[in-house]
Short mmCIF file of N, CA and C in Angstrom, two decimals:
data_model
loop_
_atom_site.label_atom_id
_atom_site.label_comp_id
_atom_site.label_asym_id
_atom_site.label_seq_id
_atom_site.Cartn_x
_atom_site.Cartn_y
_atom_site.Cartn_z
N VAL P 1 -2.22 6.60 10.64
CA VAL P 1 -3.01 5.68 11.69
C VAL P 1 -3.85 6.36 12.71
N GLU P 2 -5.17 6.06 12.69
CA GLU P 2 -6.02 6.77 13.90
C GLU P 2 -6.34 5.98 14.70
N GLY P 3 -6.24 6.29 16.14
CA GLY P 3 -6.81 5.24 17.11
C GLY P 3 -6.09 6.05 18.48
N GLY P 4 -6.57 5.33 19.38
CA GLY P 4 -5.71 5.72 20.63
C GLY P 4 -4.65 5.38 20.94
N GLU P 5 -3.79 5.60 22.13
CA GLU P 5 -2.42 5.18 22.18
C GLU P 5 -1.94 3.98 22.10
N LYS P 6 -3.15 3.24 22.63
CA LYS P 6 -2.56 1.89 22.09
C LYS P 6 -2.41 1.40 20.85
N ARG P 7 -3.20 1.73 20.04
CA ARG P 7 -3.26 1.45 18.41
C ARG P 7 -2.39 1.94 17.77
N ILE P 8 -1.98 3.06 18.32
CA ILE P 8 -1.05 3.75 17.28
C ILE P 8 0.50 3.00 18.07
N GLN P 9 0.45 2.61 18.90
CA GLN P 9 2.14 2.06 19.55
C GLN P 9 2.04 0.51 18.63
N LYS P 10 0.93 -0.14 18.59
CA LYS P 10 0.68 -1.41 17.51
C LYS P 10 0.78 -1.30 16.46
N PHE P 11 0.78 0.05 15.80
CA PHE P 11 0.88 0.22 14.29
C PHE P 11 2.32 0.79 14.43
N ILE P 12 3.09 1.44 14.73
CA ILE P 12 4.25 1.62 15.22
C ILE P 12 5.28 0.24 15.10
N LYS P 13 4.58 -0.89 16.00
CA LYS P 13 5.68 -1.76 16.23
C LYS P 13 5.37 -2.71 15.08
N LEU P 14 4.39 -2.74 14.36
CA LEU P 14 3.90 -3.44 13.17
C LEU P 14 4.54 -2.44 11.84
N MET P 15 4.98 -1.41 11.63
CA MET P 15 6.03 -0.80 11.00
C MET P 15 7.34 -1.08 11.26
N LYS P 16 7.49 -1.23 11.83
CA LYS P 16 9.06 -1.69 12.51
C LYS P 16 9.44 -3.54 12.18
N ARG P 17 8.11 -4.31 11.75
CA ARG P 17 8.48 -5.53 11.72
C ARG P 17 8.13 -5.59 10.22
N ILE P 18 7.49 -5.32 9.58
CA ILE P 18 7.83 -5.16 8.07
C ILE P 18 8.99 -5.32 7.35
N ARG P 19 9.47 -5.89 6.61
CA ARG P 19 10.76 -6.11 5.79
C ARG P 19 10.46 -5.07 4.79
N TRP P 20 11.11 -3.90 4.60
CA TRP P 20 10.39 -3.36 3.26
C TRP P 20 11.38 -3.19 2.61
N ASN P 21 12.56 -3.77 2.45
CA ASN P 21 13.55 -4.40 1.16
C ASN P 21 13.22 -5.52 0.77
N ALA P 22 12.41 -6.67 1.40
CA ALA P 22 12.45 -7.97 1.27
C ALA P 22 12.17 -8.16 -0.52
N VAL P 23 12.64 -8.87 -0.95
CA VAL P 23 12.57 -9.38 -2.58
C VAL P 23 11.39 -10.42 -2.77
N PRO P 24 10.29 -10.28 -3.18
CA PRO P 24 8.90 -10.87 -3.05
C PRO P 24 9.13 -12.26 -3.80
N ALA P 25 8.22 -13.08 -3.13
CA ALA P 25 8.83 -14.40 -4.02
C ALA P 25 8.29 -14.52 -5.48
N ALA P 26 8.94 -15.49 -6.39
CA ALA P 26 8.54 -15.31 -7.10
C ALA P 26 7.31 -16.59 -7.86
N ARG P 27 6.08 -16.13 -8.75
CA ARG P 27 4.76 -15.95 -9.00
C ARG P 27 5.04 -16.64 -10.06
N PRO P 28 3.75 -17.91 -10.29
CA PRO P 28 3.60 -18.49 -11.48
C PRO P 28 2.88 -17.32 -12.33
N THR P 29 2.70 -17.19 -13.94
CA THR P 29 2.49 -16.28 -14.67
C THR P 29 1.32 -17.28 -15.74
N GLU P 30 0.80 -17.01 -16.28
CA GLU P 30 0.28 -17.96 -17.69
C GLU P 30 0.78 -16.99 -18.96
N SER P 31 1.17 -18.77 -19.62
CA SER P 31 1.98 -18.29 -20.77
C SER P 31 1.31 -17.92 -21.75
N ASP P 32 1.21 -16.88 -22.57
CA ASP P 32 0.67 -16.42 -23.84
C ASP P 32 0.63 -17.32 -24.80
N SER P 33 2.05 -18.01 -24.91
CA SER P 33 1.74 -18.68 -26.19
C SER P 33 1.06 -20.09 -25.99
N ASN P 34 0.86 -20.59 -24.65
CA ASN P 34 0.48 -21.98 -24.79
C ASN P 34 -0.88 -21.83 -24.08
N ALA P 35 -1.64 -20.55 -24.06
CA ALA P 35 -2.94 -20.43 -23.56
C ALA P 35 -4.15 -21.11 -23.89
N ASP P 36 -3.90 -21.33 -25.44
CA ASP P 36 -5.25 -21.97 -26.20
C ASP P 36 -4.68 -23.25 -26.51
N ASP P 37 -5.57 -24.53 -26.28
CA ASP P 37 -5.22 -25.74 -26.69
C ASP P 37 -6.25 -25.86 -27.84
N LYS P 38 -5.80 -27.23 -28.47
CA LYS P 38 -6.26 -27.86 -29.45
C LYS P 38 -7.92 -27.53 -29.54
N ASN P 39 -8.71 -26.94 -29.05
CA ASN P 39 -10.13 -27.00 -29.52
C ASN P 39 -10.54 -25.60 -29.10
N GLY P 40 -9.21 -24.72 -28.85
CA GLY P 40 -9.56 -23.11 -29.31
C GLY P 40 -10.21 -22.80 -27.81
N SER P 41 -10.20 -23.51 -26.73
CA SER P 41 -10.72 -22.73 -25.50
C SER P 41 -9.67 -22.03 -24.69
N ASN P 42 -9.70 -21.42 -23.59
CA ASN P 42 -8.64 -20.66 -23.28
C ASN P 42 -8.27 -21.44 -21.85
N SER P 43 -8.22 -22.08 -21.85
CA SER P 43 -7.71 -23.07 -20.48
C SER P 43 -5.88 -22.98 -21.09
N VAL P 44 -5.24 -22.93 -19.35
CA VAL P 44 -4.06 -22.82 -19.39
C VAL P 44 -3.28 -24.18 -19.61
N ALA P 45 -2.39 -23.92 -20.56
CA ALA P 45 -1.53 -25.39 -20.93
C ALA P 45 -0.49 -25.18 -19.87
N ALA P 46 0.33 -24.06 -19.87
CA ALA P 46 1.58 -24.50 -19.20
C ALA P 46 1.44 -23.15 -18.34
N MET P 47 2.52 -23.28 -17.60
CA MET P 47 2.96 -21.87 -16.52
C MET P 47 4.58 -21.65 -16.43
N GLU P 48 4.64 -20.46 -16.68
CA GLU P 48 6.06 -20.27 -15.90
C GLU P 48 6.36 -19.55 -14.96
N ILE P 49 7.30 -19.25 -14.75
CA ILE P 49 7.77 -18.78 -13.23
C ILE P 49 8.37 -17.52 -13.26
N GLU P 50 7.62 -16.78 -13.05
CA GLU P 50 8.18 -15.00 -13.48
C GLU P 50 9.24 -14.80 -12.30
N THR P 51 10.65 -14.41 -12.65
CA THR P 51 11.82 -14.10 -11.79
C THR P 51 11.35 -12.53 -11.41
N PRO P 52 11.48 -12.52 -10.07
CA PRO P 52 10.75 -11.39 -9.48
C PRO P 52 12.34 -10.61 -9.67
N GLN P 53 12.35 -8.96 -9.98
CA GLN P 53 13.35 -8.03 -9.95
C GLN P 53 13.65 -7.77 -8.50
N PRO P 54 14.92 -7.13 -8.57
CA PRO P 54 15.17 -6.12 -7.12
C PRO P 54 14.36 -5.15 -6.68
N PRO P 55 13.62 -4.91 -5.86
CA PRO P 55 12.81 -3.83 -5.42
C PRO P 55 13.85 -2.50 -5.23
N PRO P 56 13.17 -1.24 -5.94
CA PRO P 56 13.88 -0.28 -5.53
C PRO P 56 14.09 -0.12 -4.12
N PRO P 57 15.04 0.97 -3.59
CA PRO P 57 15.49 0.94 -1.88
C PRO P 57 14.05 1.34 -1.20
N ASN P 58 13.39 1.12 -0.41
CA ASN P 58 12.05 0.90 0.09
C ASN P 58 12.35 1.32 1.80
N SER P 59 11.48 2.15 2.02
CA SER P 59 11.56 2.69 3.62
C SER P 59 10.06 3.08 4.29
N CYS P 60 9.67 2.78 5.36
CA CYS P 60 9.11 3.95 6.18
C CYS P 60 9.27 4.39 7.22
N GLU P 61 9.42 5.89 7.27
CA GLU P 61 9.29 6.45 8.41
C GLU P 61 7.86 7.29 8.82
N MET P 62 8.30 7.73 10.16
CA MET P 62 6.83 8.45 10.44
C MET P 62 7.20 9.98 10.53
N ILE P 63 6.10 10.43 9.86
CA ILE P 63 6.80 12.11 9.94
C ILE P 63 5.71 12.88 10.39
N TRP P 64 4.67 12.22 11.12
CA TRP P 64 3.76 13.38 12.03
C TRP P 64 3.41 12.02 12.85
N LYS P 65 2.76 12.51 14.43
CA LYS P 65 2.54 11.82 15.39
C LYS P 65 1.20 12.97 16.12
N GLY P 66 0.41 12.40 16.46
CA GLY P 66 -0.10 13.44 17.35
C GLY P 66 -1.95 12.86 17.33
N TYR P 67 -2.63 13.74 18.33
CA TYR P 67 -3.82 13.48 18.11
C TYR P 67 -4.97 14.34 17.40
N VAL P 68 -5.97 13.74 16.90
CA VAL P 68 -6.86 14.93 16.50
C VAL P 68 -8.28 14.76 16.69
N ALA P 69 -9.05 15.60 16.80
CA ALA P 69 -10.33 15.89 17.51
C ALA P 69 -11.43 15.09 16.99
N LYS P 70 -11.97 14.81 15.88
CA LYS P 70 -12.29 13.82 15.32
C LYS P 70 -11.93 12.78 14.28
N PRO P 71 -11.84 11.45 14.44
CA PRO P 71 -11.62 11.00 13.45
C PRO P 71 -11.99 11.12 12.19
N ALA P 72 -11.15 10.83 10.97
CA ALA P 72 -11.39 10.70 9.44
C ALA P 72 -12.11 9.46 8.76
N TYR P 73 -11.71 8.32 9.50
CA TYR P 73 -12.01 7.03 8.55
C TYR P 73 -13.07 6.77 9.73
N ASN P 74 -14.25 5.72 9.26
CA ASN P 74 -14.93 4.93 9.93
C ASN P 74 -14.92 3.48 9.87
N ARG P 75 -13.78 3.04 9.21
CA ARG P 75 -13.65 1.79 8.71
C ARG P 75 -12.14 1.68 8.32
N PHE P 76 -11.35 0.57 8.30
CA PHE P 76 -10.41 0.49 7.43
C PHE P 76 -10.41 -0.03 5.90
N PHE P 77 -9.95 0.45 4.46
CA PHE P 77 -9.78 0.24 3.67
C PHE P 77 -8.97 0.32 2.75
N VAL P 78 -8.47 -0.27 1.58
CA VAL P 78 -7.00 0.09 1.12
C VAL P 78 -7.73 0.65 -0.34
N GLU P 79 -7.05 1.55 -0.76
CA GLU P 79 -7.61 2.10 -2.14
C GLU P 79 -6.03 2.16 -3.07
N GLU P 80 -6.23 2.23 -3.92
CA GLU P 80 -5.22 2.27 -4.80
C GLU P 80 -5.37 3.35 -6.29
N PHE P 81 -4.26 4.13 -6.39
CA PHE P 81 -5.20 5.38 -7.42
C PHE P 81 -3.78 5.45 -8.65
N GLU P 82 -3.85 6.04 -9.74
CA GLU P 82 -2.82 5.76 -10.57
C GLU P 82 -2.04 7.23 -10.63
N THR P 83 -2.46 8.38 -10.15
CA THR P 83 -2.05 9.92 -10.10
C THR P 83 -2.09 10.22 -8.70
N GLN P 84 -0.97 11.14 -8.78
CA GLN P 84 -1.17 11.76 -7.39
C GLN P 84 -2.10 12.51 -6.74
N LYS P 85 -2.60 12.79 -8.00
CA LYS P 85 -4.02 14.01 -8.05
C LYS P 85 -4.81 13.11 -7.25
N GLU P 86 -5.58 11.74 -8.08
CA GLU P 86 -6.56 11.08 -7.32
C GLU P 86 -5.99 10.59 -5.97
N ALA P 87 -5.05 10.05 -5.47
CA ALA P 87 -4.89 10.36 -3.96
C ALA P 87 -4.97 11.49 -3.05
N LYS P 88 -4.55 12.59 -3.45
CA LYS P 88 -4.96 13.83 -2.90
C LYS P 88 -6.52 14.44 -3.01
N GLU P 89 -6.61 14.20 -3.81
CA GLU P 89 -8.40 14.42 -4.33
C GLU P 89 -9.28 13.29 -3.13
N SER P 90 -8.83 12.18 -2.81
CA SER P 90 -9.63 11.06 -2.26
C SER P 90 -9.47 11.26 -0.72
N LEU P 91 -8.23 12.13 -0.13
CA LEU P 91 -8.29 12.50 0.73
C LEU P 91 -8.71 14.14 1.09
N ALA P 92 -8.84 14.87 -0.03
CA ALA P 92 -9.20 15.92 0.26
C ALA P 92 -10.71 15.49 0.60
N SER P 93 -11.20 14.87 0.06
CA SER P 93 -12.80 14.44 0.12
C SER P 93 -13.43 14.15 1.33
N LEU P 94 -12.40 13.64 2.58
CA LEU P 94 -12.52 13.55 3.78
C LEU P 94 -11.93 14.67 4.70
N GLY P 95 -11.52 15.55 3.90
CA GLY P 95 -11.13 16.42 4.96
C GLY P 95 -9.85 16.54 5.01
N ILE P 96 -9.02 15.65 4.90
CA ILE P 96 -7.38 15.66 5.39
C ILE P 96 -6.61 15.48 4.26
N GLY P 97 -7.10 16.52 3.27
CA GLY P 97 -5.80 16.70 2.26
C GLY P 97 -4.47 16.91 2.29
N HIS P 98 -4.64 18.10 3.74
CA HIS P 98 -3.39 18.27 4.32
C HIS P 98 -2.50 16.98 4.36
N TYR P 99 -2.86 15.96 4.79
CA TYR P 99 -1.82 14.61 4.99
C TYR P 99 -0.77 14.13 3.85
N TRP P 100 -1.92 14.22 2.86
CA TRP P 100 -0.91 14.22 1.51
C TRP P 100 0.21 15.27 1.33
N ASP P 101 0.20 16.39 1.44
CA ASP P 101 0.86 17.21 1.27
C ASP P 101 1.74 17.12 2.32
N LEU P 102 2.06 16.77 3.38
CA LEU P 102 2.77 16.71 4.49
C LEU P 102 3.92 15.26 3.80
N ALA P 103 2.80 14.68 3.45
CA ALA P 103 3.79 13.13 3.07
C ALA P 103 4.98 13.68 1.94
N VAL P 104 4.20 14.27 0.58
CA VAL P 104 5.08 14.51 -0.22
C VAL P 104 5.68 15.42 0.20
N ASN P 105 5.84 16.52 1.24
CA ASN P 105 6.78 17.23 1.22
C ASN P 105 7.91 17.05 2.23
N HIS P 106 7.84 16.22 2.64
CA HIS P 106 8.60 15.65 3.90
C HIS P 106 9.79 14.95 3.03
N THR P 107 11.25 15.27 3.34
CA THR P 107 12.43 15.02 2.83
C THR P 107 13.55 14.18 3.68
#
């Protein structure tokens, strides 16, 4: 997280409040076998409840805390990547690829 001391402390408190090992609630999913009705349209005829699997052990720990001279982000956004290489390249484009190395090498 980037920001002043007050924002950093709020972020740390947020990370402590999150239940990292909580089991997600069941979500309804479309039934593939009942997706088409008699007229051939793609309306949903039935819903099934997907039973969630217990998540693997999960946690969050701070691996670095400090101040930077110039912020790397100008707004908050979430990105998802398929590979570690894509994630590192995205951070490297902001000039902070070393953050990825720090997180990956932390044990």
